[in-house]
Amino acid sequence: MSVELLDDEPELLRDFSILRSQDPIEARNVMRRYGVEVIAPDSEGFFVRTNLAELPHVGLYFAGNATPTKVLVPERSVALVHVCLHGHARLTSGSHRLEFTEGAAFVCSPGRRVQLDLSENFRQLVLRIPQQTLERTMASLIGFTPHRQIVFEPAIANNDPRYLGFRDLLKLLASRLDPAFSAWPKKLLLQLEQACITSLLCCSRHNLVHLLDVPDRESTPSWLLRAEHYAETRCESDITADDLAAAAGVSVSTLTRAFIKHRGHSPAALIKRVRLSRAKQLIETGAATTVVGVALRCGFANPSRFAKDYREAFGESPTETLRRRRPQG
């Protein structure tokens, strides 16, 4: 019964079918070609279908399964955005273990291994974005190429208007495609897929989102953002305001004026902040085991001064953070 319901229901991307099968082995072999492993715990009543439209820069899937199915996504240089259309799913990746239901979406970051446990009669729309395409889009939005690889938090707030706009745009694109791509002129199709990527970057949470969500983003020079990013990616190096100015391509005086105007502090204050944040991260993750060691590693030659600055920044001494991190015997 579930097979018939799943097979008869109108679907997106109908003309782009790559798989429609009641054979778990066939499904596994076909989907391996696309870089994922499909496992059916129970072959009785099994049915899966997958449609794939290969656009100029992204791939757009519609997929459905009749029985509970497990999908293993290995480490790959692509991001996968899953929009749940029906049913529910569980995502497991590292320490993340999240549940998703109809209308919600989640992101599998490039270079992350993920396990998806899909419910019966689960249907989804999946956007596949190569890592290089993500990086090019991010660079075009902020005016420079970030030094860090983008890493998404898996969950997307499904009540955020920006996410709802992204979801509607994705559904619109999927519902209007045909094999000849005649519904959209090529130039418009390029703009639509670019809009989907940009919308994703703006509606999701990731380690580079602060470069997009600056309150006065329109008036903030891109070279100032580049200087900030330079400082954040070299927080264990002996950098100065001169280095930030060189990275930004402006004079130290121009950089200082811009920091005071747009951030309310000096470049030197930024350097101290990112070093202190890095020190706290090293202590909390167990990567540093002594206060003197973390102080020297993060560019603080005077441990006493480091401890004072640390307390002012975080409300506790580095020793207290270290003690809290260590298991109590």
mmCIF file of C-alpha atoms in Angstrom:
data_model
loop_
_atom_site.group_PDB
_atom_site.id
_atom_site.type_symbol
_atom_site.label_atom_id
_atom_site.label_comp_id
_atom_site.label_asym_id
_atom_site.label_seq_id
_atom_site.Cartn_x
_atom_site.Cartn_y
_atom_site.Cartn_z
ATOM 1 C CA MET A 1 0.000 0.000 0.000
ATOM 2 C CA SER A 2 2.762 2.465 0.934
ATOM 3 C CA VAL A 3 4.555 1.696 -2.331
ATOM 4 C CA GLU A 4 1.495 2.599 -4.361
ATOM 5 C CA LEU A 5 0.908 5.814 -2.464
ATOM 6 C CA LEU A 6 4.507 6.858 -2.889
ATOM 7 C CA ASP A 7 4.620 5.929 -6.554
ATOM 8 C CA ASP A 8 1.321 7.539 -7.540
ATOM 9 C CA GLU A 9 1.758 10.863 -5.774
ATOM 10 C CA PRO A 10 2.796 13.788 -8.036
ATOM 11 C CA GLU A 11 6.503 14.416 -7.726
ATOM 12 C CA LEU A 12 9.018 17.137 -8.469
ATOM 13 C CA LEU A 13 11.586 16.763 -11.262
ATOM 14 C CA ARG A 14 9.543 13.876 -12.717
ATOM 15 C CA ASP A 15 11.370 13.966 -16.064
ATOM 16 C CA PHE A 16 14.807 13.557 -14.461
ATOM 17 C CA SER A 17 14.467 10.046 -13.029
ATOM 18 C CA ILE A 18 17.708 8.162 -12.342
ATOM 19 C CA LEU A 19 16.248 5.477 -10.066
ATOM 20 C CA ARG A 20 12.871 3.864 -9.468
ATOM 21 C CA SER A 21 13.250 0.454 -7.902
ATOM 22 C CA GLN A 22 11.895 -2.116 -5.445
ATOM 23 C CA ASP A 23 15.280 -3.836 -5.302
ATOM 24 C CA PRO A 24 17.547 -2.665 -2.426
ATOM 25 C CA ILE A 25 20.666 -3.985 -4.170
ATOM 26 C CA GLU A 26 19.887 -2.097 -7.372
ATOM 27 C CA ALA A 27 19.197 1.062 -5.366
ATOM 28 C CA ARG A 28 22.484 0.713 -3.508
ATOM 29 C CA ASN A 29 24.481 0.197 -6.715
ATOM 30 C CA VAL A 30 22.875 3.132 -8.527
ATOM 31 C CA MET A 31 23.251 5.594 -5.655
ATOM 32 C CA ARG A 32 26.881 4.615 -5.113
ATOM 33 C CA ARG A 33 27.578 6.242 -8.465
ATOM 34 C CA TYR A 34 26.388 9.506 -6.936
ATOM 35 C CA GLY A 35 28.551 9.172 -3.847
ATOM 36 C CA VAL A 36 26.078 7.914 -1.227
ATOM 37 C CA GLU A 37 25.373 4.541 0.358
ATOM 38 C CA VAL A 38 21.720 3.439 0.651
ATOM 39 C CA ILE A 39 20.881 0.704 3.178
ATOM 40 C CA ALA A 40 17.429 -0.819 3.633
ATOM 41 C CA PRO A 41 17.104 -2.678 6.978
ATOM 42 C CA ASP A 42 14.036 -4.511 5.629
ATOM 43 C CA SER A 43 13.622 -5.375 1.943
ATOM 44 C CA GLU A 44 9.911 -6.190 2.313
ATOM 45 C CA GLY A 45 7.854 -3.365 0.789
ATOM 46 C CA PHE A 46 11.039 -1.552 -0.236
ATOM 47 C CA PHE A 47 10.677 1.122 -2.894
ATOM 48 C CA VAL A 48 12.849 4.128 -3.658
ATOM 49 C CA ARG A 49 12.894 6.713 -6.381
ATOM 50 C CA THR A 50 15.367 9.474 -7.110
ATOM 51 C CA ASN A 51 15.245 12.232 -9.710
ATOM 52 C CA LEU A 52 18.269 14.407 -10.471
ATOM 53 C CA ALA A 53 18.534 17.587 -12.518
ATOM 54 C CA GLU A 54 22.132 18.600 -13.213
ATOM 55 C CA LEU A 55 22.223 22.384 -13.472
ATOM 56 C CA PRO A 56 25.292 24.386 -14.581
ATOM 57 C CA HIS A 57 26.723 24.660 -11.048
ATOM 58 C CA VAL A 58 24.500 22.614 -8.723
ATOM 59 C CA GLY A 59 22.529 19.393 -8.638
ATOM 60 C CA LEU A 60 18.871 19.257 -7.608
ATOM 61 C CA TYR A 61 17.375 15.978 -6.370
ATOM 62 C CA PHE A 62 13.914 14.767 -5.500
ATOM 63 C CA ALA A 63 13.957 11.511 -3.537
ATOM 64 C CA GLY A 64 11.434 9.307 -1.776
ATOM 65 C CA ASN A 65 11.457 5.969 0.012
ATOM 66 C CA ALA A 66 8.567 3.714 1.040
ATOM 67 C CA THR A 67 10.242 1.905 3.947
ATOM 68 C CA PRO A 68 12.677 3.159 6.613
ATOM 69 C CA THR A 69 16.032 3.667 4.908
ATOM 70 C CA LYS A 70 19.526 4.585 6.026
ATOM 71 C CA VAL A 71 21.722 6.849 3.898
ATOM 72 C CA LEU A 72 25.448 7.221 4.534
ATOM 73 C CA VAL A 73 27.132 10.328 3.124
ATOM 74 C CA PRO A 74 30.958 10.082 3.119
ATOM 75 C CA GLU A 75 33.394 12.980 3.309
ATOM 76 C CA ARG A 76 33.017 14.837 0.025
ATOM 77 C CA SER A 77 33.784 18.301 -1.339
ATOM 78 C CA VAL A 78 30.104 19.173 -1.625
ATOM 79 C CA ALA A 79 27.390 20.586 0.614
ATOM 80 C CA LEU A 80 24.013 18.834 0.645
ATOM 81 C CA VAL A 81 20.911 20.762 1.706
ATOM 82 C CA HIS A 82 17.959 18.486 2.553
ATOM 83 C CA VAL A 83 14.441 19.955 2.647
ATOM 84 C CA CYS A 84 11.934 17.556 4.238
ATOM 85 C CA LEU A 85 8.695 17.427 2.243
ATOM 86 C CA HIS A 86 7.055 14.521 4.096
ATOM 87 C CA GLY A 87 7.952 12.228 6.986
ATOM 88 C CA HIS A 88 10.808 12.652 9.411
ATOM 89 C CA ALA A 89 14.564 12.020 9.504
ATOM 90 C CA ARG A 90 17.418 11.778 11.966
ATOM 91 C CA LEU A 91 20.858 13.190 11.193
ATOM 92 C CA THR A 92 23.978 11.922 12.943
ATOM 93 C CA SER A 93 27.319 13.616 12.307
ATOM 94 C CA GLY A 94 30.073 13.698 14.895
ATOM 95 C CA SER A 95 28.497 14.995 18.105
ATOM 96 C CA HIS A 96 25.373 16.186 16.284
ATOM 97 C CA ARG A 97 22.223 14.054 16.518
ATOM 98 C CA LEU A 98 19.172 15.937 15.280
ATOM 99 C CA GLU A 99 15.578 15.137 14.338
ATOM 100 C CA PHE A 100 13.813 16.795 11.393
ATOM 101 C CA THR A 101 10.187 16.791 10.311
ATOM 102 C CA GLU A 102 8.125 18.055 7.397
ATOM 103 C CA GLY A 103 9.008 21.592 6.325
ATOM 104 C CA ALA A 104 12.399 21.617 8.062
ATOM 105 C CA ALA A 105 15.817 21.547 6.423
ATOM 106 C CA PHE A 106 19.338 20.551 7.336
ATOM 107 C CA VAL A 107 22.790 20.955 5.795
ATOM 108 C CA CYS A 108 25.589 18.405 5.415
ATOM 109 C CA SER A 109 28.835 20.399 5.263
ATOM 110 C CA PRO A 110 31.654 19.657 2.816
ATOM 111 C CA GLY A 111 34.166 17.238 4.272
ATOM 112 C CA ARG A 112 31.771 15.902 6.929
ATOM 113 C CA ARG A 113 30.602 12.297 7.235
ATOM 114 C CA VAL A 114 26.852 12.018 7.860
ATOM 115 C CA GLN A 115 24.324 9.280 8.559
ATOM 116 C CA LEU A 116 20.659 9.886 7.728
ATOM 117 C CA ASP A 117 17.902 7.642 9.071
ATOM 118 C CA LEU A 118 14.788 8.273 6.959
ATOM 119 C CA SER A 119 11.266 7.306 8.018
ATOM 120 C CA GLU A 120 8.831 5.378 5.851
ATOM 121 C CA ASN A 121 7.215 7.390 3.059
ATOM 122 C CA PHE A 122 9.904 10.029 3.418
ATOM 123 C CA ARG A 123 10.229 12.577 0.635
ATOM 124 C CA GLN A 124 12.793 15.296 0.258
ATOM 125 C CA LEU A 125 14.287 17.874 -2.044
ATOM 126 C CA VAL A 126 18.094 17.997 -1.985
ATOM 127 C CA LEU A 127 20.366 20.743 -3.271
ATOM 128 C CA ARG A 128 23.962 19.637 -3.986
ATOM 129 C CA ILE A 129 26.516 22.463 -4.086
ATOM 130 C CA PRO A 130 30.218 21.870 -4.814
ATOM 131 C CA GLN A 131 32.541 23.415 -2.248
ATOM 132 C CA GLN A 132 34.269 25.560 -4.885
ATOM 133 C CA THR A 133 30.914 27.026 -5.919
ATOM 134 C CA LEU A 134 30.137 27.893 -2.296
ATOM 135 C CA GLU A 135 33.523 29.560 -1.920
ATOM 136 C CA ARG A 136 33.139 31.594 -5.106
ATOM 137 C CA THR A 137 29.700 32.798 -4.035
ATOM 138 C CA MET A 138 30.918 33.714 -0.561
ATOM 139 C CA ALA A 139 33.848 35.639 -2.019
ATOM 140 C CA SER A 140 31.562 37.548 -4.383
ATOM 141 C CA LEU A 141 29.305 38.560 -1.473
ATOM 142 C CA ILE A 142 31.991 39.800 0.914
ATOM 143 C CA GLY A 143 34.610 41.029 -1.551
ATOM 144 C CA PHE A 144 37.464 38.651 -0.709
ATOM 145 C CA THR A 145 38.231 34.936 -0.468
ATOM 146 C CA PRO A 146 37.978 33.581 3.101
ATOM 147 C CA HIS A 147 40.915 31.548 4.370
ATOM 148 C CA ARG A 148 38.632 29.120 6.207
ATOM 149 C CA GLN A 149 36.491 26.386 4.713
ATOM 150 C CA ILE A 150 32.822 26.978 5.371
ATOM 151 C CA VAL A 151 31.290 24.703 8.019
ATOM 152 C CA PHE A 152 27.528 24.727 8.528
ATOM 153 C CA GLU A 153 25.563 23.981 11.657
ATOM 154 C CA PRO A 154 23.278 21.170 10.444
ATOM 155 C CA ALA A 155 19.950 22.649 11.525
ATOM 156 C CA ILE A 156 18.297 25.612 9.781
ATOM 157 C CA ALA A 157 15.694 27.616 11.714
ATOM 158 C CA ASN A 158 12.544 26.611 9.816
ATOM 159 C CA ASN A 159 10.550 29.633 11.040
ATOM 160 C CA ASP A 160 13.089 32.150 9.748
ATOM 161 C CA PRO A 161 11.605 34.175 6.849
ATOM 162 C CA ARG A 162 14.938 33.882 5.037
ATOM 163 C CA TYR A 163 14.730 30.092 5.188
ATOM 164 C CA LEU A 164 11.119 30.122 4.006
ATOM 165 C CA GLY A 165 12.211 32.229 1.037
ATOM 166 C CA PHE A 166 15.024 29.775 0.279
ATOM 167 C CA ARG A 167 12.643 26.795 0.479
ATOM 168 C CA ASP A 168 10.053 28.420 -1.777
ATOM 169 C CA LEU A 169 12.737 29.368 -4.305
ATOM 170 C CA LEU A 170 14.050 25.798 -4.351
ATOM 171 C CA LYS A 171 10.561 24.357 -4.855
ATOM 172 C CA LEU A 172 9.844 26.838 -7.627
ATOM 173 C CA LEU A 173 13.023 25.867 -9.426
ATOM 174 C CA ALA A 174 12.298 22.140 -9.045
ATOM 175 C CA SER A 175 8.702 22.453 -10.230
ATOM 176 C CA ARG A 176 9.532 24.318 -13.445
ATOM 177 C CA LEU A 177 12.476 22.350 -14.819
ATOM 178 C CA ASP A 178 12.194 20.154 -17.904
ATOM 179 C CA PRO A 179 14.834 18.054 -19.719
ATOM 180 C CA ALA A 180 15.333 20.711 -22.392
ATOM 181 C CA PHE A 181 15.596 23.419 -19.708
ATOM 182 C CA SER A 182 13.163 25.418 -21.835
ATOM 183 C CA ALA A 183 11.118 26.819 -18.945
ATOM 184 C CA TRP A 184 13.939 29.164 -17.968
ATOM 185 C CA PRO A 185 16.348 30.935 -20.351
ATOM 186 C CA LYS A 186 19.912 29.844 -19.603
ATOM 187 C CA LYS A 187 20.964 33.210 -18.198
ATOM 188 C CA LEU A 188 17.942 33.263 -15.907
ATOM 189 C CA LEU A 189 18.618 29.679 -14.811
ATOM 190 C CA LEU A 190 22.139 30.716 -13.811
ATOM 191 C CA GLN A 191 20.703 33.579 -11.782
ATOM 192 C CA LEU A 192 18.168 31.298 -10.096
ATOM 193 C CA GLU A 193 20.719 28.749 -8.953
ATOM 194 C CA GLN A 194 22.971 31.574 -7.772
ATOM 195 C CA ALA A 195 20.030 33.009 -5.841
ATOM 196 C CA CYS A 196 19.517 29.613 -4.165
ATOM 197 C CA ILE A 197 23.162 29.487 -3.041
ATOM 198 C CA THR A 198 23.146 33.075 -1.795
ATOM 199 C CA SER A 199 19.866 32.486 0.028
ATOM 200 C CA LEU A 200 21.317 29.408 1.723
ATOM 201 C CA LEU A 201 24.382 31.313 2.924
ATOM 202 C CA CYS A 202 22.154 34.003 4.400
ATOM 203 C CA CYS A 203 19.525 31.764 6.047
ATOM 204 C CA SER A 204 21.824 29.134 7.568
ATOM 205 C CA ARG A 205 24.261 29.249 10.464
ATOM 206 C CA HIS A 206 27.930 28.702 9.672
ATOM 207 C CA ASN A 207 31.395 29.784 10.735
ATOM 208 C CA LEU A 208 31.532 32.647 8.194
ATOM 209 C CA VAL A 209 28.061 34.076 8.760
ATOM 210 C CA HIS A 210 29.462 37.032 10.734
ATOM 211 C CA LEU A 211 30.993 38.280 7.476
ATOM 212 C CA LEU A 212 27.486 38.508 5.997
ATOM 213 C CA ASP A 213 25.479 39.701 9.005
ATOM 214 C CA VAL A 214 27.406 42.861 9.848
ATOM 215 C CA PRO A 215 24.682 45.420 10.818
ATOM 216 C CA ASP A 216 26.080 48.142 8.554
ATOM 217 C CA ARG A 217 27.157 45.655 5.874
ATOM 218 C CA GLU A 218 26.279 48.006 3.015
ATOM 219 C CA SER A 219 28.569 50.765 4.297
ATOM 220 C CA THR A 220 31.378 48.576 5.642
ATOM 221 C CA PRO A 221 34.358 48.452 3.252
ATOM 222 C CA SER A 222 35.144 44.941 2.073
ATOM 223 C CA TRP A 223 38.818 45.528 2.868
ATOM 224 C CA LEU A 224 37.899 46.035 6.549
ATOM 225 C CA LEU A 225 36.176 42.641 6.580
ATOM 226 C CA ARG A 226 39.247 41.208 4.893
ATOM 227 C CA ALA A 227 41.442 42.620 7.665
ATOM 228 C CA GLU A 228 39.185 41.107 10.334
ATOM 229 C CA HIS A 229 39.227 37.733 8.636
ATOM 230 C CA TYR A 230 43.025 37.923 8.347
ATOM 231 C CA ALA A 231 43.301 38.500 12.103
ATOM 232 C CA GLU A 232 40.904 35.653 12.939
ATOM 233 C CA THR A 233 42.795 33.136 10.828
ATOM 234 C CA ARG A 234 46.192 34.102 12.280
ATOM 235 C CA CYS A 235 45.305 34.381 15.944
ATOM 236 C CA GLU A 236 48.347 32.319 16.955
ATOM 237 C CA SER A 237 50.760 34.397 14.862
ATOM 238 C CA ASP A 238 52.656 37.531 15.846
ATOM 239 C CA ILE A 239 50.616 39.982 13.776
ATOM 240 C CA THR A 240 50.342 43.761 14.113
ATOM 241 C CA ALA A 241 48.158 46.556 12.796
ATOM 242 C CA ASP A 242 50.703 46.932 9.984
ATOM 243 C CA ASP A 243 50.003 43.335 8.926
ATOM 244 C CA LEU A 244 46.243 43.966 8.937
ATOM 245 C CA ALA A 245 46.700 47.094 6.841
ATOM 246 C CA ALA A 246 48.860 45.194 4.348
ATOM 247 C CA ALA A 247 46.248 42.422 4.107
ATOM 248 C CA ALA A 248 43.540 45.040 3.548
ATOM 249 C CA GLY A 249 45.597 46.988 1.040
ATOM 250 C CA VAL A 250 45.303 50.330 2.864
ATOM 251 C CA SER A 251 47.464 52.451 5.149
ATOM 252 C CA VAL A 252 47.493 51.913 8.919
ATOM 253 C CA SER A 253 45.888 55.311 9.480
ATOM 254 C CA THR A 254 43.062 54.535 7.028
ATOM 255 C CA LEU A 255 42.518 51.141 8.653
ATOM 256 C CA THR A 256 42.485 52.643 12.156
ATOM 257 C CA ARG A 257 39.955 55.317 11.192
ATOM 258 C CA ALA A 258 37.708 52.679 9.609
ATOM 259 C CA PHE A 259 37.880 50.447 12.681
ATOM 260 C CA ILE A 260 37.004 53.315 15.002
ATOM 261 C CA LYS A 261 34.106 54.374 12.743
ATOM 262 C CA HIS A 262 32.589 50.939 12.000
ATOM 263 C CA ARG A 263 33.624 48.860 15.027
ATOM 264 C CA GLY A 264 34.256 51.338 17.820
ATOM 265 C CA HIS A 265 37.721 49.962 18.603
ATOM 266 C CA SER A 266 41.247 49.924 17.190
ATOM 267 C CA PRO A 267 42.938 47.219 15.086
ATOM 268 C CA ALA A 268 45.105 46.405 18.122
ATOM 269 C CA ALA A 269 41.963 45.745 20.174
ATOM 270 C CA LEU A 270 40.746 43.343 17.492
ATOM 271 C CA ILE A 271 44.045 41.447 17.552
ATOM 272 C CA LYS A 272 43.837 41.113 21.342
ATOM 273 C CA ARG A 273 40.208 39.941 21.159
ATOM 274 C CA VAL A 274 40.847 37.196 18.620
ATOM 275 C CA ARG A 275 43.913 36.007 20.556
ATOM 276 C CA LEU A 276 41.933 35.830 23.796
ATOM 277 C CA SER A 277 39.086 33.992 22.057
ATOM 278 C CA ARG A 278 41.563 31.506 20.631
ATOM 279 C CA ALA A 279 43.140 31.005 24.061
ATOM 280 C CA LYS A 280 39.735 30.263 25.595
ATOM 281 C CA GLN A 281 38.962 27.810 22.802
ATOM 282 C CA LEU A 282 42.274 25.992 23.319
ATOM 283 C CA ILE A 283 41.649 25.662 27.056
ATOM 284 C CA GLU A 284 38.029 24.528 26.705
ATOM 285 C CA THR A 285 38.830 21.896 24.096
ATOM 286 C CA GLY A 286 41.765 20.496 26.053
ATOM 287 C CA ALA A 287 44.293 21.535 23.399
ATOM 288 C CA ALA A 288 46.152 23.588 26.018
ATOM 289 C CA THR A 289 46.951 22.279 29.489
ATOM 290 C CA THR A 290 48.785 25.184 31.167
ATOM 291 C CA VAL A 291 48.064 28.889 31.415
ATOM 292 C CA VAL A 292 51.648 29.852 30.576
ATOM 293 C CA GLY A 293 51.615 27.556 27.555
ATOM 294 C CA VAL A 294 48.405 28.954 26.096
ATOM 295 C CA ALA A 295 49.524 32.534 26.792
ATOM 296 C CA LEU A 296 52.756 32.082 24.842
ATOM 297 C CA ARG A 297 51.012 30.142 22.075
ATOM 298 C CA CYS A 298 48.543 32.985 21.522
ATOM 299 C CA GLY A 299 51.149 35.740 21.519
ATOM 300 C CA PHE A 300 51.007 36.964 25.138
ATOM 301 C CA ALA A 301 54.582 37.318 26.399
ATOM 302 C CA ASN A 302 53.461 38.302 29.919
ATOM 303 C CA PRO A 303 51.290 35.547 31.521
ATOM 304 C CA SER A 304 50.154 37.867 34.321
ATOM 305 C CA ARG A 305 48.936 40.456 31.843
ATOM 306 C CA PHE A 306 47.292 37.690 29.835
ATOM 307 C CA ALA A 307 45.399 36.488 32.923
ATOM 308 C CA LYS A 308 44.171 40.032 33.632
ATOM 309 C CA ASP A 309 42.993 40.585 30.045
ATOM 310 C CA TYR A 310 41.367 37.151 30.011
ATOM 311 C CA ARG A 311 39.372 37.865 33.175
ATOM 312 C CA GLU A 312 38.214 41.221 31.817
ATOM 313 C CA ALA A 313 37.061 39.537 28.602
ATOM 314 C CA PHE A 314 35.366 36.410 30.001
ATOM 315 C CA GLY A 315 34.599 37.075 33.659
ATOM 316 C CA GLU A 316 36.909 34.359 34.973
ATOM 317 C CA SER A 317 40.614 33.659 35.027
ATOM 318 C CA PRO A 318 42.217 31.208 32.583
ATOM 319 C CA THR A 319 43.041 29.016 35.593
ATOM 320 C CA GLU A 320 39.329 28.831 36.465
ATOM 321 C CA THR A 321 38.479 27.901 32.881
ATOM 322 C CA LEU A 322 41.174 25.222 32.953
ATOM 323 C CA ARG A 323 39.911 23.861 36.278
ATOM 324 C CA ARG A 324 36.346 23.769 34.989
ATOM 325 C CA ARG A 325 37.503 21.907 31.868
ATOM 326 C CA ARG A 326 39.408 19.217 33.768
ATOM 327 C CA PRO A 327 37.388 16.251 35.102
ATOM 328 C CA GLN A 328 37.044 16.271 38.867
ATOM 329 C CA GLY A 329 38.852 13.412 40.569
#
